[in-house]
mmCIF file of C-alpha atoms in Angstrom:
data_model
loop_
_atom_site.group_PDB
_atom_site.id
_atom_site.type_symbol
_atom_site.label_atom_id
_atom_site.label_comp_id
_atom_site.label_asym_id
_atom_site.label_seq_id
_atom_site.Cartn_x
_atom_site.Cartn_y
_atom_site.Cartn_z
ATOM 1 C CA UNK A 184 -51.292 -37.657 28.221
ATOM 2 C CA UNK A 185 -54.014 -39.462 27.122
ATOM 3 C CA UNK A 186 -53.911 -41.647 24.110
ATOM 4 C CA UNK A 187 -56.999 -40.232 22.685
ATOM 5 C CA UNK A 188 -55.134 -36.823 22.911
ATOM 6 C CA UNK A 189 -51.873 -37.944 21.450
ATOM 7 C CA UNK A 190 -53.865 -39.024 18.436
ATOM 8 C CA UNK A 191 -55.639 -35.875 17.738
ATOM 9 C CA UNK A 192 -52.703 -33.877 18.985
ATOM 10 C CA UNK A 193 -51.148 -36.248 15.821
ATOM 11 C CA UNK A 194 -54.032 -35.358 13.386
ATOM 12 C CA UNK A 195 -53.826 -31.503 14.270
ATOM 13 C CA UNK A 196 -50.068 -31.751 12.826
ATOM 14 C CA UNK A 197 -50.062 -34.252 10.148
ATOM 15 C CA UNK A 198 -53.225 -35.769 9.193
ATOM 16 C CA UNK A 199 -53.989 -33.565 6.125
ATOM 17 C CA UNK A 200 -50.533 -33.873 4.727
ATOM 18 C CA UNK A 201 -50.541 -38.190 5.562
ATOM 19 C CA UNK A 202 -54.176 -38.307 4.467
ATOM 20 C CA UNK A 203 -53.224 -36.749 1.007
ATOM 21 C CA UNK A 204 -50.012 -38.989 0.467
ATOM 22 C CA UNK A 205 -52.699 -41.958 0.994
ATOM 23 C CA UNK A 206 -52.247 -45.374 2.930
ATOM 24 C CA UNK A 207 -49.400 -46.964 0.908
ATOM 25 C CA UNK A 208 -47.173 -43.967 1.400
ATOM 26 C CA UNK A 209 -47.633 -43.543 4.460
ATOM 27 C CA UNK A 210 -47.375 -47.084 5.559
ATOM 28 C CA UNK A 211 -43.794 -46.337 4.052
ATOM 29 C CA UNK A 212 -43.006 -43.230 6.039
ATOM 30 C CA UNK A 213 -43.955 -45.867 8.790
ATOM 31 C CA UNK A 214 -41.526 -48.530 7.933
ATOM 32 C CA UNK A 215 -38.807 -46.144 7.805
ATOM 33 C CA UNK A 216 -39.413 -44.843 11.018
ATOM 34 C CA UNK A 217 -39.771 -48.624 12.500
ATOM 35 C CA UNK A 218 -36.348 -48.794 10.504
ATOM 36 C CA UNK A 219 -34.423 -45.995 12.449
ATOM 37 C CA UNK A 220 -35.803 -47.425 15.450
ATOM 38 C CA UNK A 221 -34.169 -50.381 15.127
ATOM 39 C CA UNK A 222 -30.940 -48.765 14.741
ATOM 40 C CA UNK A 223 -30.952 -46.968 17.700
ATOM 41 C CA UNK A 224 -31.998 -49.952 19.502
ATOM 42 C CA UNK A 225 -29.046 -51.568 18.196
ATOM 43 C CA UNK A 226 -26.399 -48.398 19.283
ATOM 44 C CA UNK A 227 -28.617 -48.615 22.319
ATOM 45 C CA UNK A 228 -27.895 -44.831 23.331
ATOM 46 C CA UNK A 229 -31.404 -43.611 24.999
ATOM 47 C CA UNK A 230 -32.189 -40.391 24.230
ATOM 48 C CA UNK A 231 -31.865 -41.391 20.363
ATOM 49 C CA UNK A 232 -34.144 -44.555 20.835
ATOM 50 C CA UNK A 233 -36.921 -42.905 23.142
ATOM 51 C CA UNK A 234 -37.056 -40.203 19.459
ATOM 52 C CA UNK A 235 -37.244 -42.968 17.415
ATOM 53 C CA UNK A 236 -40.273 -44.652 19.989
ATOM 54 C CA UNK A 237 -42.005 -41.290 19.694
ATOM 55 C CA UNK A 238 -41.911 -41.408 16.010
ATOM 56 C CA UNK A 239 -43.118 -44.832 15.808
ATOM 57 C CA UNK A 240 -45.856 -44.281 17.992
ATOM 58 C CA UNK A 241 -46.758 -40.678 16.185
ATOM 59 C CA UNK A 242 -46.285 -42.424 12.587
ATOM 60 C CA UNK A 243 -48.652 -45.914 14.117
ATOM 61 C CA UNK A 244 -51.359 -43.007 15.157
ATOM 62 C CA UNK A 245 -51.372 -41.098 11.866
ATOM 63 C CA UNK A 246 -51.844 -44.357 9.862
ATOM 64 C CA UNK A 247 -54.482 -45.399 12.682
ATOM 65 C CA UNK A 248 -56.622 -42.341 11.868
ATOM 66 C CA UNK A 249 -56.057 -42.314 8.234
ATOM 67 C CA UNK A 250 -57.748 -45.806 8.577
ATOM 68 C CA UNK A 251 -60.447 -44.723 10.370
ATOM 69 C CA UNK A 252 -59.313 -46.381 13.715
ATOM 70 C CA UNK A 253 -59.375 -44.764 17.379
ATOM 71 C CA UNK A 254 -56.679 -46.348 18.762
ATOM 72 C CA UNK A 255 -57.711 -45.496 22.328
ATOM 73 C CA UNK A 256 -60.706 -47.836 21.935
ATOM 74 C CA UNK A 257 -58.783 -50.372 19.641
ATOM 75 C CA UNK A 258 -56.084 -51.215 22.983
ATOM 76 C CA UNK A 259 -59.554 -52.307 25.114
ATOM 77 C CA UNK A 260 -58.707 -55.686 24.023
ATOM 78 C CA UNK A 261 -55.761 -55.423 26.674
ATOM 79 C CA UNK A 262 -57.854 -54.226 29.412
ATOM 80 C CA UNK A 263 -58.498 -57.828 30.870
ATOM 81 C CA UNK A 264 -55.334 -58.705 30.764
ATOM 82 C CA UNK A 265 -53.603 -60.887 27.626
ATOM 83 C CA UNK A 266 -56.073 -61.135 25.470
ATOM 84 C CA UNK A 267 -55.411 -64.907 24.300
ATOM 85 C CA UNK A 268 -55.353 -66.243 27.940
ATOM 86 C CA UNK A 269 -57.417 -63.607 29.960
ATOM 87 C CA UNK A 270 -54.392 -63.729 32.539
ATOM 88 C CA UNK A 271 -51.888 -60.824 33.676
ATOM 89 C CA UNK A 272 -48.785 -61.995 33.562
ATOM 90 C CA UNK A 273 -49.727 -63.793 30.677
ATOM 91 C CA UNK A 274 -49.770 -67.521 30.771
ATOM 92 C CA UNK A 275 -49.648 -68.703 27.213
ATOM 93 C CA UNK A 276 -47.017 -70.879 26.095
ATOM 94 C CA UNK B 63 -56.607 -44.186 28.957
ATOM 95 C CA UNK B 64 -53.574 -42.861 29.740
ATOM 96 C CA UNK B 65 -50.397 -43.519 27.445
ATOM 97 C CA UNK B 66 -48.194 -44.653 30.670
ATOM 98 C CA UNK B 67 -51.283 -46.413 32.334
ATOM 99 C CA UNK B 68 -51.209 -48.406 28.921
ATOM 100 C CA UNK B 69 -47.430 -48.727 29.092
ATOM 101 C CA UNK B 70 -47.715 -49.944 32.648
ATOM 102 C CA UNK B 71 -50.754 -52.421 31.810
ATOM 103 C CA UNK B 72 -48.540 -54.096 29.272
ATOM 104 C CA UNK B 73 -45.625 -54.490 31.549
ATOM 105 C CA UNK B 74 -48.078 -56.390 34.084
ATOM 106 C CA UNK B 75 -48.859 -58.671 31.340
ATOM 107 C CA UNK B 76 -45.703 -59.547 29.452
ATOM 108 C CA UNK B 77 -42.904 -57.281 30.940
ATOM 109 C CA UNK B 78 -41.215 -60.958 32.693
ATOM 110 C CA UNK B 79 -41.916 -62.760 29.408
ATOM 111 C CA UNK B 80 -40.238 -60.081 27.075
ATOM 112 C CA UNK B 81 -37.561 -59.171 29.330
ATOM 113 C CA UNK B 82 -36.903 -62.632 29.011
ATOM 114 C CA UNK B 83 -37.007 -62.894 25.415
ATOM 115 C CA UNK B 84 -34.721 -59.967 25.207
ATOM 116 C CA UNK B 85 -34.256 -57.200 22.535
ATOM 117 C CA UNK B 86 -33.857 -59.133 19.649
ATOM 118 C CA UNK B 87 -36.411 -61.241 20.093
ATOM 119 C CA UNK B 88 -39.202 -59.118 21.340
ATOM 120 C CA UNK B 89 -38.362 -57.097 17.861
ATOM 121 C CA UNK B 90 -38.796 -59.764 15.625
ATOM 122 C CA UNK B 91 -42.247 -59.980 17.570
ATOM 123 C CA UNK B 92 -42.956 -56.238 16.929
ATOM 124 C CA UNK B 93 -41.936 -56.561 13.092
ATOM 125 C CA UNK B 94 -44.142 -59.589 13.115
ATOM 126 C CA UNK B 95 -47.146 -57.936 14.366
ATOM 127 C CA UNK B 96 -46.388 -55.010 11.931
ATOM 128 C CA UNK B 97 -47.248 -57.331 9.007
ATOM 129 C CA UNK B 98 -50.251 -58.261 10.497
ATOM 130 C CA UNK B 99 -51.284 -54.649 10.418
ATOM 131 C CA UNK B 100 -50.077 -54.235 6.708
ATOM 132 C CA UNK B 101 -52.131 -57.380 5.638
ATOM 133 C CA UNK B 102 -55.014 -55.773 7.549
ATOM 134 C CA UNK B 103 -54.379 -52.469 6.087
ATOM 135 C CA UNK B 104 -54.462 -54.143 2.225
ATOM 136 C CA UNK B 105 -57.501 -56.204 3.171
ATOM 137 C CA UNK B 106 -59.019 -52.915 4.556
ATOM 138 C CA UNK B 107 -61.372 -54.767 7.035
ATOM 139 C CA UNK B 108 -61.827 -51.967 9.598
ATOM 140 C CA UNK B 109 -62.139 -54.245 12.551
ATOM 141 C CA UNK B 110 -59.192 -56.466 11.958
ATOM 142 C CA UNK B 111 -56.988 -53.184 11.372
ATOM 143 C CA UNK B 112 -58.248 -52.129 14.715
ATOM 144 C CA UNK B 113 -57.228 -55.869 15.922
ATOM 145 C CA UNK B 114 -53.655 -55.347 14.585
ATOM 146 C CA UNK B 115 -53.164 -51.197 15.574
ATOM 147 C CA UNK B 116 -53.819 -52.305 19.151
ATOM 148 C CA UNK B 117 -51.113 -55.421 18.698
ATOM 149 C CA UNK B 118 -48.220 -53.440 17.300
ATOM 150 C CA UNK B 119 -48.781 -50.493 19.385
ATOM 151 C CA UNK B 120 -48.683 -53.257 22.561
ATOM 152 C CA UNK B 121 -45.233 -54.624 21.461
ATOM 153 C CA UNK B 122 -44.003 -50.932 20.786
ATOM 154 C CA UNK B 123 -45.219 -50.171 24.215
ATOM 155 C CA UNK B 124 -42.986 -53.387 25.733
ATOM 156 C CA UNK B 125 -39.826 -52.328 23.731
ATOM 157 C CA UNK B 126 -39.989 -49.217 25.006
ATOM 158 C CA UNK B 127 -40.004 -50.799 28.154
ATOM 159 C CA UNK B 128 -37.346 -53.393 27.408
ATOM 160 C CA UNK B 129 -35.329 -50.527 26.811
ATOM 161 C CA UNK B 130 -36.352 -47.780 29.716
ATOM 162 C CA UNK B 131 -38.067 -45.798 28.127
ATOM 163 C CA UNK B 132 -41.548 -43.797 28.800
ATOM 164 C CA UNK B 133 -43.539 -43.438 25.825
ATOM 165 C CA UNK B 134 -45.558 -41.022 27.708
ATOM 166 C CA UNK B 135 -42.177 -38.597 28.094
ATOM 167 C CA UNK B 136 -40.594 -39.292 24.809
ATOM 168 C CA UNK B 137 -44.174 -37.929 22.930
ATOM 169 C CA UNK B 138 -43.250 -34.846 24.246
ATOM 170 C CA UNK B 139 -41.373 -34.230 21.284
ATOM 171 C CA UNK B 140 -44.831 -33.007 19.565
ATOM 172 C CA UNK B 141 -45.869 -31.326 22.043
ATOM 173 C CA UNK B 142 -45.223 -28.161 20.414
ATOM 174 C CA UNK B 143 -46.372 -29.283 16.758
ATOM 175 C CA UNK B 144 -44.470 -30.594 14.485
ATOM 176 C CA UNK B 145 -41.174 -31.408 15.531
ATOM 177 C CA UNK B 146 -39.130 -30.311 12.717
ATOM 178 C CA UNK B 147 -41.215 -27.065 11.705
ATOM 179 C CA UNK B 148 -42.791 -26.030 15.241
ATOM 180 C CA UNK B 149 -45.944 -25.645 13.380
ATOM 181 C CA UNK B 150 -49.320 -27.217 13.305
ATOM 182 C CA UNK B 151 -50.149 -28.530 10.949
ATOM 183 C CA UNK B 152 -46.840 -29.598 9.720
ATOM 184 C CA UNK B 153 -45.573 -26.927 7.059
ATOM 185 C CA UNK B 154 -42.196 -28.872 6.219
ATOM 186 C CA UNK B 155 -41.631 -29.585 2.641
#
């Protein structure tokens, strides 16, 4: 899927809902999500931590559009590899 | 772009670096990177948020990968709407 898609597909579900609770709230909602994530990365069964990626990448979009943000263009940054050293691996420090 | 094509972009970059690092570490890195965005998101300057969505959705991209799993599967989960409610948009309480 394409991220583009995800993020409408994202909007189609949620964005009325997340644009009415506003920024703060949602930023929240976010948090908690990032939260339960970090749980399941600690009980480190899979099927309950790829859920809680899903979540944190639906919950990241949401806020993304509510900002006014198109996340598909806002990742070009990576397309040349590391953006602080231009290289892929990366060869900072 | 593709959501795996992203995921696999970010492994040629820092995939040996974070694997590395390990869990814990590359975490603290993601929770890092998520207070960039919500100092971006109170200062409200559009391209810096745009700066920071692409940064935290990186590092959630090399977790996932730290810890096997394909965003691009795991979004399936909304696939049908909204999780929870099957509907879209979202009619959960």
């Amino acid at each position: 899927m394409e991220i583009r898609e995800f993020q409408r597909a994202i909007e189609r579900i949620y964005l009325e809902k997340d644009t009415a609770r506003g920024r703060e709230g949602s930023f929240r909602w976010f948090v908690e999500e990032v939260g339960e994530l970090a749980r399941a990365m600690r009980r480190g069964e899979r099927e309950q931590m790829a859920e809680e990626f899903a979540d944190v990448f639906a919950w990241l979009s949401t806020l993304a559009s509510i900002c006014g943000v198109e996340l598909a263009e806002a990742v070009g940054k990576y397309a040349g590899g590391c953006p602080k050293c231009g290289q892929a691996p990366c060869e900072c420090q």
